[in-house]
Amino acid sequence: MKFGFLAAGLAAALATAAIAQDAEDPFADAVEARHGLMLLMAQNLGTLGSMAKGETAYDSAVAGKAADNIAALASVLGMDQFPAGSEYGKSADSFALPAIWTDQTDFVSKITALNEASNAMTADAKKDLASLKAGMNSVGGACSACHKAYRQPEE
Amino acid sequence: MKRVLLGLVLLTAAGVAAFLVVTWPKRGDAVALGQLGGDPARGETLFWAGGCASCHADPKAEGDARLVLSGGMRLPTPFGTFAVPNISPDPLQGIGNWTLADFEGALRHGTSPDGKHYYPSFPYTSYAHASDQDVVDLWAYLQTLPLSNRPNDPHELGFPFNQRLLLGGWKFLNLSTAWAVPDPLTPEEERGRYLVEGFGHCGECHTPRNALGGRDMARWLAGGPNPEGKGSIPNITPAKLDWSDADIAEYLKSGFTPDYDSAGAQMADVVTNISHLPDSDRLAIAAYLKKVPPQN
């Protein structure tokens, strides 16, 4: 189940990408790119989360690097990976809801909120464990706010 | 023949009378509650534990706007569409004119101030577990919240579901203060049970419902179809939820799963609410979930 949802999405993205070379699915690359971004975020969050849960000892340098990575990944995220039409039901491996494009201003503001939260966490993560936990809360809130509004729940 | 007929009529009348006596809308002992002082600070924690804002705030509200309990959300169900009411302290459109006794009747018995049954889309089947002190504290907190003058919409229900008297029968079958997970539990597990089975009302979605819309208590927290729309609600008994206590507590705080996916759909709101609780409460919820009978 490790990375189950994302891994399934990524595998599907890769599979579709392979098919896409024949079928010329115009969204395959964009969907693959955003799933890759999410998976990389999850990996770096995993580094922070194991410290937050007390499974690994807090290490300022390691936490700082992971938080820097998350902020960098968030800065890449944008409409480039969400071309109109790359939505759930139209692109086999997409979980993106059509509201992303009908309510695009709000969607983009939620990406901005993620950038603000993850930028703030770069300092928090280097400071101490309590600050790291608080930073993860804000970033988690930003992730959930967007997923709640714009991602098709897993069936 | 006439006698048989008369007998049947009398029997039916007696049956209806007995139904009404047994199922008449109830409320608690207001005098005892009135002697307890309400603490709004404790009430705030209960407000988040109870997830009041998830339904009673505007669905698009974020941050402090979630404290405006203007109602307006619509809950589509197999029985019709319920319109969530304004419960802000507005005296005209909200509950500003209610007494503590009115609030207790609503929260723990599903009875309106004018003595009618509420529909169980309002999860009083869970809130029935609330302690006296917690009822009083939550009431104290609700009165500190901003006013909204948004008028209420009517529910959209067809016959027979628009007959509120019948809800007395439903309550007779489904409203109970017995715990789903029985004693003995440790004090931490008991705290988790109080939060999960009571204020948190987790069982309202995570326990499947029978044909009459009551929770199937034999399949407590075993998941099933989403009662409010498409998709399904996960099984969170130990048979399926194999996360550690720390994993569960972290999920309820930041929304991150052990795979660092994040909560979406209705659980995103639940996490927003439960993140206001102290760490000890989230760990208590985790400890309790480990004690739930496993269901496949």
Short mmCIF file of C-alpha atoms in Angstrom, two decimals:
data_model
loop_
_atom_site.label_atom_id
_atom_site.label_comp_id
_atom_site.label_asym_id
_atom_site.label_seq_id
_atom_site.Cartn_x
_atom_site.Cartn_y
_atom_site.Cartn_z
CA MET A 1 0.00 0.00 0.00
CA LYS A 2 3.10 2.22 0.17
CA PHE A 3 2.34 5.10 -2.18
CA GLY A 4 -0.49 2.91 -3.47
CA PHE A 5 -2.75 5.58 -4.88
CA LEU A 6 0.01 7.67 -6.41
CA ALA A 7 1.96 4.67 -7.63
CA ALA A 8 -1.17 3.29 -9.29
CA GLY A 9 -1.75 6.66 -10.87
CA LEU A 10 1.85 6.89 -12.02
CA ALA A 11 1.84 3.34 -13.38
CA ALA A 12 -1.37 4.12 -15.21
CA ALA A 13 0.17 7.36 -16.46
CA LEU A 14 3.20 5.49 -17.77
CA ALA A 15 1.01 2.83 -19.35
CA THR A 16 -1.15 5.46 -20.98
CA ALA A 17 1.94 7.35 -22.08
CA ALA A 18 3.08 4.22 -23.90
CA ILE A 19 -0.32 3.81 -25.55
CA ALA A 20 -0.44 7.53 -26.19
CA GLN A 21 2.41 7.32 -28.67
CA ASP A 22 0.00 5.42 -30.89
CA ALA A 23 -3.27 7.05 -29.85
CA GLU A 24 -1.68 10.50 -29.50
CA ASP A 25 -3.40 11.29 -26.20
CA PRO A 26 -2.61 15.01 -25.92
CA PHE A 27 -2.82 14.89 -22.09
CA ALA A 28 -0.58 11.94 -21.32
CA ASP A 29 2.56 14.00 -20.64
CA ALA A 30 0.76 16.58 -18.52
CA VAL A 31 -0.94 13.94 -16.37
CA GLU A 32 2.30 12.03 -15.98
CA ALA A 33 4.13 15.21 -15.03
CA ARG A 34 1.66 16.17 -12.30
CA HIS A 35 1.53 12.66 -10.87
CA GLY A 36 5.34 12.67 -10.79
CA LEU A 37 5.34 15.99 -8.96
CA MET A 38 2.87 14.66 -6.39
CA LEU A 39 4.91 11.49 -5.88
CA LEU A 40 8.09 13.49 -5.32
CA MET A 41 6.25 15.68 -2.81
CA ALA A 42 5.01 12.56 -1.02
CA GLN A 43 8.54 11.17 -0.80
CA ASN A 44 9.90 14.35 0.74
CA LEU A 45 6.91 14.64 3.07
CA GLY A 46 7.66 11.08 4.12
CA THR A 47 11.11 12.17 5.31
CA LEU A 48 9.52 14.93 7.39
CA GLY A 49 6.60 12.81 8.56
CA SER A 50 8.75 10.05 10.00
CA MET A 51 10.43 12.71 12.15
CA ALA A 52 7.07 14.23 13.11
CA LYS A 53 5.79 10.81 14.19
CA GLY A 54 8.98 10.04 16.11
CA GLU A 55 9.95 7.12 13.87
CA THR A 56 13.29 8.75 13.02
CA ALA A 57 15.27 11.29 15.04
CA TYR A 58 14.87 14.95 14.12
CA ASP A 59 17.75 16.16 11.94
CA SER A 60 17.73 19.82 11.03
CA ALA A 61 19.81 19.43 7.85
CA VAL A 62 17.83 16.48 6.49
CA ALA A 63 14.50 18.11 7.33
CA GLY A 64 15.63 21.40 5.80
CA LYS A 65 16.61 19.71 2.54
CA ALA A 66 13.27 17.88 2.29
CA ALA A 67 11.35 21.09 3.00
CA ASP A 68 13.42 22.97 0.38
CA ASN A 69 12.58 20.23 -2.13
CA ILE A 70 8.85 20.52 -1.35
CA ALA A 71 8.95 24.30 -1.82
CA ALA A 72 10.77 23.85 -5.14
CA LEU A 73 8.27 21.23 -6.31
CA ALA A 74 5.36 23.48 -5.32
CA SER A 75 6.85 26.33 -7.37
CA VAL A 76 6.76 24.12 -10.47
CA LEU A 77 3.10 23.19 -9.98
CA GLY A 78 0.75 25.20 -12.17
CA MET A 79 -1.66 25.21 -15.08
CA ASP A 80 1.11 23.82 -17.34
CA GLN A 81 0.39 20.39 -15.86
CA PHE A 82 -3.37 20.95 -16.08
CA PRO A 83 -4.24 21.61 -19.73
CA ALA A 84 -7.98 22.06 -20.25
CA GLY A 85 -9.66 18.71 -20.85
CA SER A 86 -7.13 16.55 -18.97
CA GLU A 87 -9.90 15.59 -16.57
CA TYR A 88 -11.36 12.60 -14.79
CA GLY A 89 -13.35 10.46 -17.20
CA LYS A 90 -11.65 11.90 -20.29
CA SER A 91 -8.08 10.95 -19.54
CA ALA A 92 -8.05 7.37 -18.24
CA ASP A 93 -5.69 7.99 -15.34
CA SER A 94 -6.74 11.52 -14.42
CA PHE A 95 -8.45 12.36 -11.11
CA ALA A 96 -8.73 16.07 -11.94
CA LEU A 97 -12.24 17.48 -11.63
CA PRO A 98 -13.65 19.85 -14.30
CA ALA A 99 -14.05 22.58 -11.65
CA ILE A 100 -10.28 23.19 -12.04
CA TRP A 101 -11.03 24.96 -15.33
CA THR A 102 -14.44 26.44 -14.53
CA ASP A 103 -13.12 27.83 -11.23
CA GLN A 104 -9.53 28.37 -12.31
CA THR A 105 -8.89 31.51 -10.26
CA ASP A 106 -9.69 29.64 -7.07
CA PHE A 107 -7.65 26.60 -8.16
CA VAL A 108 -4.61 28.80 -8.80
CA SER A 109 -5.11 30.57 -5.46
CA LYS A 110 -4.92 27.17 -3.76
CA ILE A 111 -1.60 26.49 -5.51
CA THR A 112 -0.43 29.89 -4.27
CA ALA A 113 -1.51 28.90 -0.74
CA LEU A 114 0.56 25.70 -1.04
CA ASN A 115 3.57 27.77 -2.12
CA GLU A 116 3.16 30.10 0.86
CA ALA A 117 2.83 27.22 3.30
CA SER A 118 5.77 25.27 1.89
CA ASN A 119 7.99 28.36 1.73
CA ALA A 120 7.20 29.02 5.40
CA MET A 121 8.02 25.40 6.22
CA THR A 122 11.59 25.69 4.84
CA ALA A 123 12.49 27.82 7.87
CA ASP A 124 10.29 25.82 10.27
CA ALA A 125 11.85 22.51 9.30
CA LYS A 126 15.38 23.77 10.04
CA LYS A 127 14.39 25.27 13.39
CA ASP A 128 13.14 22.45 15.61
CA LEU A 129 10.74 19.51 15.72
CA ALA A 130 7.79 21.48 17.11
CA SER A 131 8.09 24.08 14.33
CA LEU A 132 8.40 21.33 11.73
CA LYS A 133 5.15 19.75 12.97
CA ALA A 134 3.37 23.10 12.79
CA GLY A 135 4.71 23.66 9.28
CA MET A 136 3.50 20.22 8.18
CA ASN A 137 0.03 21.09 9.47
CA SER A 138 -0.16 24.16 7.25
CA VAL A 139 1.17 22.32 4.22
CA GLY A 140 -1.21 19.42 4.87
CA GLY A 141 -4.08 21.88 5.09
CA ALA A 142 -3.11 23.35 1.71
CA CYS A 143 -2.91 19.86 0.12
CA SER A 144 -6.31 18.87 1.50
CA ALA A 145 -8.03 22.12 0.57
CA CYS A 146 -7.16 21.55 -3.08
CA HIS A 147 -7.79 17.80 -3.08
CA LYS A 148 -11.17 18.30 -1.45
CA ALA A 149 -12.34 20.74 -4.10
CA TYR A 150 -10.62 19.49 -7.23
CA ARG A 151 -9.79 15.79 -6.99
CA GLN A 152 -12.17 12.93 -7.73
CA PRO A 153 -12.26 10.71 -4.62
CA GLU A 154 -10.94 7.19 -5.05
CA GLU A 155 -13.81 4.75 -5.65
CA MET B 1 -68.78 -9.42 12.42
CA LYS B 2 -69.47 -5.96 13.78
CA ARG B 3 -67.75 -6.95 16.97
CA VAL B 4 -64.66 -8.13 15.11
CA LEU B 5 -64.59 -4.88 13.19
CA LEU B 6 -65.00 -2.82 16.36
CA GLY B 7 -62.27 -4.89 17.97
CA LEU B 8 -59.92 -4.20 15.06
CA VAL B 9 -60.65 -0.49 15.15
CA LEU B 10 -60.01 -0.36 18.89
CA LEU B 11 -56.85 -2.42 18.51
CA THR B 12 -55.57 -0.10 15.78
CA ALA B 13 -56.42 2.96 17.85
CA ALA B 14 -54.63 1.45 20.84
CA GLY B 15 -51.66 0.65 18.63
CA VAL B 16 -51.48 4.20 17.29
CA ALA B 17 -51.86 5.59 20.81
CA ALA B 18 -49.11 3.32 22.12
CA PHE B 19 -46.87 4.30 19.18
CA LEU B 20 -47.38 7.96 19.93
CA VAL B 21 -46.83 7.54 23.67
CA VAL B 22 -43.64 5.55 23.16
CA THR B 23 -42.29 7.69 20.33
CA TRP B 24 -43.44 11.20 21.32
CA PRO B 25 -40.58 13.73 20.95
CA LYS B 26 -38.53 13.74 24.14
CA ARG B 27 -36.09 16.06 25.84
CA GLY B 28 -33.93 15.98 28.94
CA ASP B 29 -34.03 17.42 32.45
CA ALA B 30 -33.50 21.16 31.94
CA VAL B 31 -33.34 21.97 35.65
CA ALA B 32 -30.29 19.79 36.28
CA LEU B 33 -28.48 21.27 33.27
CA GLY B 34 -29.29 24.84 34.30
CA GLN B 35 -27.27 24.36 37.48
CA LEU B 36 -24.07 23.74 35.51
CA GLY B 37 -22.06 26.76 34.41
CA GLY B 38 -21.08 26.84 30.73
CA ASP B 39 -17.42 27.29 29.74
CA PRO B 40 -17.17 28.63 26.16
CA ALA B 41 -13.45 27.77 25.89
CA ARG B 42 -14.18 24.08 26.55
CA GLY B 43 -17.16 24.45 24.26
CA GLU B 44 -14.91 25.52 21.39
CA THR B 45 -13.01 22.23 21.52
CA LEU B 46 -16.35 20.37 21.50
CA PHE B 47 -17.48 22.46 18.55
CA TRP B 48 -14.49 21.18 16.56
CA ALA B 49 -14.87 17.64 17.89
CA GLY B 50 -18.50 17.69 16.77
CA GLY B 51 -17.72 19.00 13.30
CA CYS B 52 -20.62 21.46 13.46
CA ALA B 53 -19.02 23.72 10.83
CA SER B 54 -18.76 20.90 8.27
CA CYS B 55 -22.49 21.13 7.61
CA HIS B 56 -23.66 24.38 9.19
CA ALA B 57 -21.03 26.75 7.73
CA ASP B 58 -21.16 27.80 4.10
CA PRO B 59 -19.60 24.90 2.11
CA LYS B 60 -17.05 27.29 0.55
CA ALA B 61 -16.08 28.97 3.83
CA GLU B 62 -12.48 28.75 5.01
CA GLY B 63 -10.73 30.00 8.15
CA ASP B 64 -12.79 32.19 10.48
CA ALA B 65 -15.67 32.23 7.99
CA ARG B 66 -16.36 28.64 9.14
CA LEU B 67 -17.59 30.12 12.43
CA VAL B 68 -20.59 31.68 10.68
CA LEU B 69 -23.14 28.89 11.01
CA SER B 70 -25.50 30.26 8.38
CA GLY B 71 -26.59 26.85 7.07
CA GLY B 72 -27.53 26.38 3.46
CA MET B 73 -25.63 23.23 2.57
CA ARG B 74 -27.79 20.60 0.86
CA LEU B 75 -27.48 16.92 1.74
CA PRO B 76 -28.78 14.63 -0.98
CA THR B 77 -29.85 11.22 0.40
CA PRO B 78 -31.96 8.27 -0.83
CA PHE B 79 -34.87 9.72 1.19
CA GLY B 80 -34.75 13.22 -0.30
CA THR B 81 -32.62 16.34 0.00
CA PHE B 82 -32.08 17.92 3.40
CA ALA B 83 -31.39 21.66 3.70
CA VAL B 84 -29.04 22.41 6.60
CA PRO B 85 -30.45 25.15 8.86
CA ASN B 86 -28.97 28.37 10.21
CA ILE B 87 -27.76 27.73 13.80
CA SER B 88 -26.01 31.07 14.29
CA PRO B 89 -27.16 33.09 17.36
CA ASP B 90 -29.41 35.24 15.15
CA PRO B 91 -32.71 35.53 17.08
CA LEU B 92 -34.89 35.45 13.97
CA GLN B 93 -33.25 33.06 11.49
CA GLY B 94 -30.88 31.21 13.82
CA ILE B 95 -31.16 29.78 17.33
CA GLY B 96 -30.64 33.03 19.25
CA ASN B 97 -34.01 32.68 20.99
CA TRP B 98 -33.43 29.13 22.14
CA THR B 99 -33.03 28.13 25.78
CA LEU B 100 -30.45 25.68 27.06
CA ALA B 101 -33.28 23.14 27.35
CA ASP B 102 -34.17 23.67 23.68
CA PHE B 103 -30.56 23.05 22.71
CA GLU B 104 -30.30 19.92 24.85
CA GLY B 105 -33.50 18.56 23.32
CA ALA B 106 -32.14 19.13 19.83
CA LEU B 107 -28.64 17.82 20.41
CA ARG B 108 -29.32 14.67 22.43
CA HIS B 109 -32.90 13.80 21.52
CA GLY B 110 -33.42 15.22 18.03
CA THR B 111 -36.40 17.22 19.30
CA SER B 112 -37.10 20.77 18.12
CA PRO B 113 -38.08 23.57 20.55
CA ASP B 114 -41.70 23.24 19.36
CA GLY B 115 -41.67 19.53 20.15
CA LYS B 116 -41.19 17.98 16.69
CA HIS B 117 -38.80 15.26 15.59
CA TYR B 118 -35.70 16.30 13.68
CA TYR B 119 -34.52 14.18 10.79
CA PRO B 120 -31.43 12.09 11.57
CA SER B 121 -29.45 13.90 8.86
CA PHE B 122 -28.66 15.89 12.02
CA PRO B 123 -26.56 13.22 13.80
CA TYR B 124 -28.27 13.31 17.19
CA THR B 125 -27.94 9.51 17.20
CA SER B 126 -24.25 10.23 17.98
CA TYR B 127 -24.62 13.48 19.92
CA ALA B 128 -26.94 11.58 22.30
CA HIS B 129 -23.71 10.46 24.01
CA ALA B 130 -22.76 14.04 24.97
CA SER B 131 -22.28 14.54 28.72
CA ASP B 132 -24.35 17.15 30.58
CA GLN B 133 -21.34 19.41 31.09
CA ASP B 134 -20.40 19.18 27.40
CA VAL B 135 -23.93 20.13 26.31
CA VAL B 136 -23.77 23.21 28.50
CA ASP B 137 -20.24 24.18 27.39
CA LEU B 138 -21.02 23.78 23.69
CA TRP B 139 -24.14 25.88 24.13
CA ALA B 140 -22.06 28.59 25.83
CA TYR B 141 -19.63 28.60 22.90
CA LEU B 142 -22.26 28.67 20.16
CA GLN B 143 -23.67 31.87 21.64
CA THR B 144 -20.32 33.62 21.10
CA LEU B 145 -20.35 33.02 17.32
CA PRO B 146 -21.22 35.62 14.63
CA LEU B 147 -24.84 36.16 13.60
CA SER B 148 -26.20 35.33 10.17
CA ASN B 149 -29.67 36.36 8.98
CA ARG B 150 -29.81 33.86 6.13
CA PRO B 151 -33.34 32.38 6.07
CA ASN B 152 -33.74 28.60 6.15
CA ASP B 153 -34.77 26.52 3.14
CA PRO B 154 -37.33 23.72 3.46
CA HIS B 155 -36.23 20.08 3.10
CA GLU B 156 -37.20 18.46 -0.20
CA LEU B 157 -38.79 15.17 0.83
CA GLY B 158 -41.57 13.10 -0.72
CA PHE B 159 -44.24 11.06 1.08
CA PRO B 160 -43.90 9.24 3.46
CA PHE B 161 -40.54 10.72 4.45
CA ASN B 162 -42.10 14.16 4.95
CA GLN B 163 -44.20 12.79 7.87
CA ARG B 164 -42.20 13.75 10.94
CA LEU B 165 -44.36 11.73 13.34
CA LEU B 166 -43.02 8.55 11.74
CA LEU B 167 -39.54 9.55 12.87
CA GLY B 168 -40.65 8.57 16.37
CA GLY B 169 -40.62 4.97 15.17
CA TRP B 170 -37.24 5.46 13.55
CA LYS B 171 -35.83 6.85 16.77
CA PHE B 172 -37.33 3.97 18.75
CA LEU B 173 -35.30 1.60 16.58
CA ASN B 174 -32.12 3.64 16.16
CA LEU B 175 -31.60 6.16 18.96
CA SER B 176 -29.71 4.67 21.89
CA THR B 177 -27.01 5.72 24.31
CA ALA B 178 -25.55 2.19 24.43
CA TRP B 179 -21.91 2.10 23.29
CA ALA B 180 -21.04 0.25 20.09
CA VAL B 181 -17.76 -0.92 21.63
CA PRO B 182 -18.49 -2.16 25.15
CA ASP B 183 -16.43 -1.96 28.32
CA PRO B 184 -13.88 -2.68 29.61
CA LEU B 185 -11.68 -0.01 28.05
CA THR B 186 -8.71 1.95 29.40
CA PRO B 187 -9.37 5.61 30.27
CA GLU B 188 -7.62 6.63 27.00
CA GLU B 189 -9.77 4.23 24.94
CA GLU B 190 -12.88 5.52 26.73
CA ARG B 191 -11.95 9.07 25.77
CA GLY B 192 -11.51 7.88 22.16
CA ARG B 193 -14.89 6.14 22.28
CA TYR B 194 -16.57 9.27 23.56
CA LEU B 195 -15.06 11.27 20.69
CA VAL B 196 -15.66 8.69 17.93
CA GLU B 197 -19.11 7.40 18.92
CA GLY B 198 -20.28 10.74 20.34
CA PHE B 199 -19.27 14.20 19.15
CA GLY B 200 -17.10 13.02 16.26
CA HIS B 201 -20.10 11.09 14.84
CA CYS B 202 -17.69 8.98 12.76
CA GLY B 203 -20.22 6.12 12.66
CA GLU B 204 -22.73 8.23 10.74
CA CYS B 205 -20.72 7.75 7.54
CA HIS B 206 -18.30 4.92 8.39
CA THR B 207 -21.04 2.51 9.52
CA PRO B 208 -23.27 1.15 6.74
CA ARG B 209 -27.02 1.80 6.91
CA ASN B 210 -29.93 -0.62 6.71
CA ALA B 211 -33.00 -0.26 4.48
CA LEU B 212 -34.65 2.09 6.98
CA GLY B 213 -31.63 4.35 7.10
CA GLY B 214 -30.50 3.24 10.56
CA ARG B 215 -26.90 2.36 11.28
CA ASP B 216 -26.15 -1.37 11.07
CA MET B 217 -24.57 -1.65 14.51
CA ALA B 218 -23.37 -5.20 13.81
CA ARG B 219 -21.07 -3.69 11.17
CA TRP B 220 -19.81 -0.79 13.27
CA LEU B 221 -17.30 1.36 11.29
CA ALA B 222 -17.09 -1.28 8.53
CA GLY B 223 -17.68 1.29 5.78
CA GLY B 224 -20.06 1.12 2.86
CA PRO B 225 -21.74 3.32 0.27
CA ASN B 226 -21.49 7.07 0.84
CA PRO B 227 -24.84 8.09 2.40
CA GLU B 228 -24.48 11.56 0.89
CA GLY B 229 -23.65 10.79 -2.70
CA LYS B 230 -21.34 8.83 -4.94
CA GLY B 231 -18.50 6.54 -3.99
CA SER B 232 -17.92 4.60 -0.83
CA ILE B 233 -16.73 5.26 2.70
CA PRO B 234 -13.77 3.18 3.89
CA ASN B 235 -13.83 0.43 6.48
CA ILE B 236 -11.86 1.76 9.49
CA THR B 237 -12.04 -1.36 11.67
CA PRO B 238 -8.67 -3.01 12.43
CA ALA B 239 -9.38 -5.56 9.66
CA LYS B 240 -8.74 -2.86 7.05
CA LEU B 241 -7.15 0.09 8.85
CA ASP B 242 -3.69 -1.22 9.69
CA TRP B 243 -2.07 2.15 10.40
CA SER B 244 -0.12 2.68 13.62
CA ASP B 245 -1.52 4.92 16.37
CA ALA B 246 0.98 7.61 15.30
CA ASP B 247 -0.17 7.28 11.66
CA ILE B 248 -3.83 7.75 12.63
CA ALA B 249 -3.04 10.71 14.89
CA GLU B 250 -0.92 12.36 12.18
CA TYR B 251 -3.65 11.85 9.58
CA LEU B 252 -6.21 13.52 11.84
CA LYS B 253 -3.85 16.45 12.41
CA SER B 254 -2.23 17.22 9.03
CA GLY B 255 -4.37 15.08 6.71
CA PHE B 256 -1.38 13.04 5.53
CA THR B 257 -1.81 9.29 5.09
CA PRO B 258 1.15 7.00 5.80
CA ASP B 259 1.86 7.21 2.02
CA TYR B 260 1.77 11.02 2.21
CA ASP B 261 -1.26 11.27 0.08
CA SER B 262 -3.65 13.76 1.69
CA ALA B 263 -7.24 13.67 2.86
CA GLY B 264 -9.83 14.73 0.32
CA ALA B 265 -13.62 14.90 0.04
CA GLN B 266 -15.51 15.01 3.36
CA MET B 267 -12.48 13.81 5.35
CA ALA B 268 -10.64 17.04 4.49
CA ASP B 269 -13.22 18.91 6.59
CA VAL B 270 -13.04 16.31 9.34
CA VAL B 271 -9.27 16.79 9.56
CA THR B 272 -9.65 20.58 9.61
CA ASN B 273 -11.99 20.16 12.59
CA ILE B 274 -10.11 17.45 14.49
CA SER B 275 -6.78 19.28 14.05
CA HIS B 276 -8.09 21.78 16.64
CA LEU B 277 -8.10 19.06 19.31
CA PRO B 278 -5.08 18.32 21.52
CA ASP B 279 -2.64 15.55 20.44
CA SER B 280 -3.87 13.41 23.36
CA ASP B 281 -7.38 13.31 21.86
CA ARG B 282 -6.13 12.19 18.44
CA LEU B 283 -4.08 9.43 20.09
CA ALA B 284 -7.16 8.46 22.12
CA ILE B 285 -9.16 8.12 18.90
CA ALA B 286 -6.40 5.90 17.51
CA ALA B 287 -6.35 3.77 20.68
CA TYR B 288 -10.12 3.34 20.49
CA LEU B 289 -10.08 2.37 16.79
CA LYS B 290 -7.76 -0.52 17.66
CA LYS B 291 -10.48 -1.86 20.00
CA VAL B 292 -13.25 -1.87 17.39
CA PRO B 293 -14.26 -5.43 16.40
CA PRO B 294 -12.60 -6.20 13.03
CA GLN B 295 -15.00 -6.49 10.09
CA ASN B 296 -14.15 -7.58 6.58
#
